[in-house]
C-alpha positions as MATLAB code, in Angstrom:
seq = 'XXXXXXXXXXXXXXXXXXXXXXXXXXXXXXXXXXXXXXXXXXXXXXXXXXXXXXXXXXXXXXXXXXXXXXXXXXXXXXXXXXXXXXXXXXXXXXXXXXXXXXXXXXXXXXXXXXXXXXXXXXXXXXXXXXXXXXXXXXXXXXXXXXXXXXXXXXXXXXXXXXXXXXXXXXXXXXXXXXXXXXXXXXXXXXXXXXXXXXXXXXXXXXXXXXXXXXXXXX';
ca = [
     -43.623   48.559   15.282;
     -43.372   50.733   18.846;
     -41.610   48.145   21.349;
     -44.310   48.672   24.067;
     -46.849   46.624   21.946;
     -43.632   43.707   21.497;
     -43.365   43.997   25.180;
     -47.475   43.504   26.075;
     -46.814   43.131   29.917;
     -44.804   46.540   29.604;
     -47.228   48.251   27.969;
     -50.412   46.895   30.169;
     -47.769   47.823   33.048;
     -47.331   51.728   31.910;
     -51.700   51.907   30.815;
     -52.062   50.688   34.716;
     -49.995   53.850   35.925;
     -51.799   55.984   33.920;
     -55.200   54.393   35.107;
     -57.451   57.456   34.783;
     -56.324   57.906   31.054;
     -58.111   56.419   28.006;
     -55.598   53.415   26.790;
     -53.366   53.864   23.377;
     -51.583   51.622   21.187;
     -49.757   53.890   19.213;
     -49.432   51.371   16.151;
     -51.991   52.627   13.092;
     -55.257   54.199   13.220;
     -57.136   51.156   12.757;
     -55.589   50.015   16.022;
     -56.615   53.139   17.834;
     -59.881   53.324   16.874;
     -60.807   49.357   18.206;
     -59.500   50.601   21.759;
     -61.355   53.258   21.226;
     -64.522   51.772   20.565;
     -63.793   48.688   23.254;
     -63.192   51.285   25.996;
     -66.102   53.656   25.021;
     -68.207   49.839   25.121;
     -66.307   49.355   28.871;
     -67.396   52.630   30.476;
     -71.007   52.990   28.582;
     -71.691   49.194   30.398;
     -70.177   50.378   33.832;
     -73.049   50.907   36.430;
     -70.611   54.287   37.456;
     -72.132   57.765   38.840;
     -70.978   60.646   36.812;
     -69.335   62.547   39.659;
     -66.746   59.314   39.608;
     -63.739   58.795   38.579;
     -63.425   55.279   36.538;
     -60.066   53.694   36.893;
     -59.998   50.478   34.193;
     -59.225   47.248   35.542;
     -56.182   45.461   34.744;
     -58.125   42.827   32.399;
     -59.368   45.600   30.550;
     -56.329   47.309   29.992;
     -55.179   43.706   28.739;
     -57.988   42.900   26.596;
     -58.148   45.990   24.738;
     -53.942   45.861   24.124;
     -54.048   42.225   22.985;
     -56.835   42.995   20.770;
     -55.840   46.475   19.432;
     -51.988   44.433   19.047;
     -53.318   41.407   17.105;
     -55.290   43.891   15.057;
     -51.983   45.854   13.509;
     -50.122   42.567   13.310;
     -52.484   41.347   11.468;
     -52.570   44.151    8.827;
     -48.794   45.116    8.820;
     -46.363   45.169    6.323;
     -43.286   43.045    5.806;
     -39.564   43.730    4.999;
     -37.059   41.489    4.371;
     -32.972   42.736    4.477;
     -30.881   39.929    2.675;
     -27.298   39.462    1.909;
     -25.901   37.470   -0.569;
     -21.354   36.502   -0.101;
     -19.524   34.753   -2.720;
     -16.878   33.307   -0.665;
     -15.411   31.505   -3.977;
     -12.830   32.232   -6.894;
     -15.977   32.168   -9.537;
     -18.499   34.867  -10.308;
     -21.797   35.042   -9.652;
     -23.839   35.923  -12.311;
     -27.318   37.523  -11.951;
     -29.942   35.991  -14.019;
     -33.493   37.537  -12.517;
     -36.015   37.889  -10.018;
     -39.209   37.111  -10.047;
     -42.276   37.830   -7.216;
     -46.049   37.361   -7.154;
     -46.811   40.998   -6.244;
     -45.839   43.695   -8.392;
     -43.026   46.403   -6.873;
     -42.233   44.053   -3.695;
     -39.079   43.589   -4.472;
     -37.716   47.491   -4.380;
     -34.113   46.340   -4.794;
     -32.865   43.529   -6.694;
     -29.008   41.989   -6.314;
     -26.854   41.721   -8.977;
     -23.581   40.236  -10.568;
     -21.529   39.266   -7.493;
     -18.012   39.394   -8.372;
     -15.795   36.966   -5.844;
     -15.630   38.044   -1.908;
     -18.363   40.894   -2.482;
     -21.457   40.803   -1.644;
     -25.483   41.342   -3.569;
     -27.975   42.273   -1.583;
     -32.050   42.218   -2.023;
     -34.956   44.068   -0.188;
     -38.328   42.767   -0.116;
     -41.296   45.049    0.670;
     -44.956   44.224    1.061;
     -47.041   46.988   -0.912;
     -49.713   46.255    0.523;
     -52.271   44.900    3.564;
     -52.709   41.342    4.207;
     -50.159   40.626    1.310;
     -49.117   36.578    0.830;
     -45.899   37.496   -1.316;
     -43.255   34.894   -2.629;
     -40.902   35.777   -4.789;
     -37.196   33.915   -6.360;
     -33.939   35.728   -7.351;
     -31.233   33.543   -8.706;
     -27.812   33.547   -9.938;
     -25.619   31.111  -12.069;
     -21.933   29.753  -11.468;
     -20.091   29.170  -15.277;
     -20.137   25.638  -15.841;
     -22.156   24.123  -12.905;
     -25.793   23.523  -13.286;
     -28.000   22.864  -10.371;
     -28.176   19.313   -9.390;
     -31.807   17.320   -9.016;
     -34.233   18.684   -8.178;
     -33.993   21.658  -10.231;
     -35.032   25.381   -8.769;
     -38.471   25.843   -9.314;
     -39.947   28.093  -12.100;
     -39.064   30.582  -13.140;
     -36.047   30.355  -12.055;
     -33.461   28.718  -14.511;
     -30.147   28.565  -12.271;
     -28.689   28.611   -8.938;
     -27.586   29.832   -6.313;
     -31.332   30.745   -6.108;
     -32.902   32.020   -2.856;
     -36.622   32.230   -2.814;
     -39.390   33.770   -0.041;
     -42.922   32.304    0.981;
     -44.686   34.966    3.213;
     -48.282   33.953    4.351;
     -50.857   35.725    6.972;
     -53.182   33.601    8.559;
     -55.533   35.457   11.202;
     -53.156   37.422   11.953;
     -50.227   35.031   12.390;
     -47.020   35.564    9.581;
     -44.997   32.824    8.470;
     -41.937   33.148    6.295;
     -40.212   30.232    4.713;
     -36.930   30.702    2.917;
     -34.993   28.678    0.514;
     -31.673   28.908   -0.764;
     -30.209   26.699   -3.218;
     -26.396   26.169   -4.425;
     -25.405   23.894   -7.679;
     -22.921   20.855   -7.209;
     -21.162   20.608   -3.584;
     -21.143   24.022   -3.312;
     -21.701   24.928    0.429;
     -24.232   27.290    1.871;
     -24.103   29.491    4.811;
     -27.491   30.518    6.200;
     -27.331   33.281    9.092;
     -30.960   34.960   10.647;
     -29.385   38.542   11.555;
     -32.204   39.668   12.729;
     -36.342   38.480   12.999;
     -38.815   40.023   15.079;
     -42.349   40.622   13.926;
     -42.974   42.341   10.502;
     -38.884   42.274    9.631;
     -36.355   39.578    8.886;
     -32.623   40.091    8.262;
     -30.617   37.061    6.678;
     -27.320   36.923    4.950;
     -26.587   33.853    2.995;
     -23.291   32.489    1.452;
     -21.779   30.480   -1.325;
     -18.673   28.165   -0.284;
     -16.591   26.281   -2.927;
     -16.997   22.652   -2.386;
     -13.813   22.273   -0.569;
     -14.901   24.812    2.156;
     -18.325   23.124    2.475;
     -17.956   21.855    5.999;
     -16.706   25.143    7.203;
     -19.684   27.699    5.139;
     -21.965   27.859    7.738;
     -19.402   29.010   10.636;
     -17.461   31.461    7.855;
     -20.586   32.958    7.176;
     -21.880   33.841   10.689;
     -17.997   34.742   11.278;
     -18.656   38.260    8.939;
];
């Protein structure tokens, strides 16, 4: 997504300079064509002679941004980066994925041998897409304590994904799940709307204390 529609007062700020021009929020058609129609509706209810020039006022400018804004939010995709360490002496072995919408999940992790990394990528298909999804691993000899990942998952380490759009609003919830006293390390690289970059880690019990700061240290 263009920065100027992150940055609103930016945006409003660069429309106002331009004040004879027709406003554009370069984000998707569907965007363009509701300021489109909003500032046709402004200057066809403007008592204005045709030999003058219209300059739009700031509220204007502002209404048709936030609108045109909350419109491509609203209808935009989602992408997820995320990084799975194995900071301990043990394997971890890849069991499966799952999601609730076919051909989200464009690459899946696998076998993570110890100190390397797996790594996922999820990918809404698809408008207005509510996607969840599970990928999940298994350490030899230690099964995941009470309560146990849910289905289908069979094992952990498991990490699993809850994306929901409501009115335009996304929410992401994340879970990530180790067996035993195995520590976790949970780092947000990156969020900003439509993206999220995580890395996550999986600490032998003795280094449990000190996962989270080893993780955010690579």
């Amino acid at each position: 997504m263009p920065t100027s529609c992150l940055l609103l007062d930016s945006f409003v700020c660069n429309q106002l300079r331009l004040s004879s021009s027709r406003p554009y929020c370069p984000l998707n058609s569907l965007a363009y064509q509701l300021v489109d129609v909003l500032y046709s509706a402004f200057l066809a209810t403007e008592d204005v002679k045709p030999t003058m020039t219209m300059t739009p006022t700031t509220e204007t400018l502002l209404l048709v941004t936030v609108l045109a804004c909350i419109t491509s939010l609203a209808t935009a995709d989602y992408t997820a980066n995320v990084i799975v360490y194995n900071l301990t002496p043990t394997p971890l072995q890849f069991l499966g994925c799952s999601t609730s919408v076919n051909n989200t999940l464009p690459i899946q992790p696998k076998s993570i041998d110890p100190n390397e990394v797996g790594r996922l990528f999820i990918n809404t298909s698809a408008k207005w897409e509510d996607v969840n999804g599970a990928c999940w691993w298994s350490i030899a000899g230690q099964p995941c304590k009470n309560p146990a990942p849910p289905a289908p998952a069979t094992s952990c380490p498991y990490v699993g994904w809850q994306r929901t759009v409501v009115v335009g609003q996304e929410d992401i919830d994340w879970t990530f799940v180790t067996p035993g006293e195995y520590g976790i390390g949970d780092v947000t690289i990156t969020k900003r709307v439509g993206h999220q970059s995580k890395q996550y880690c999986v600490c032998t019990p003795a280094n449990q204390a000190d996962c989270q700061k080893a993780c955010a240290d690579l």
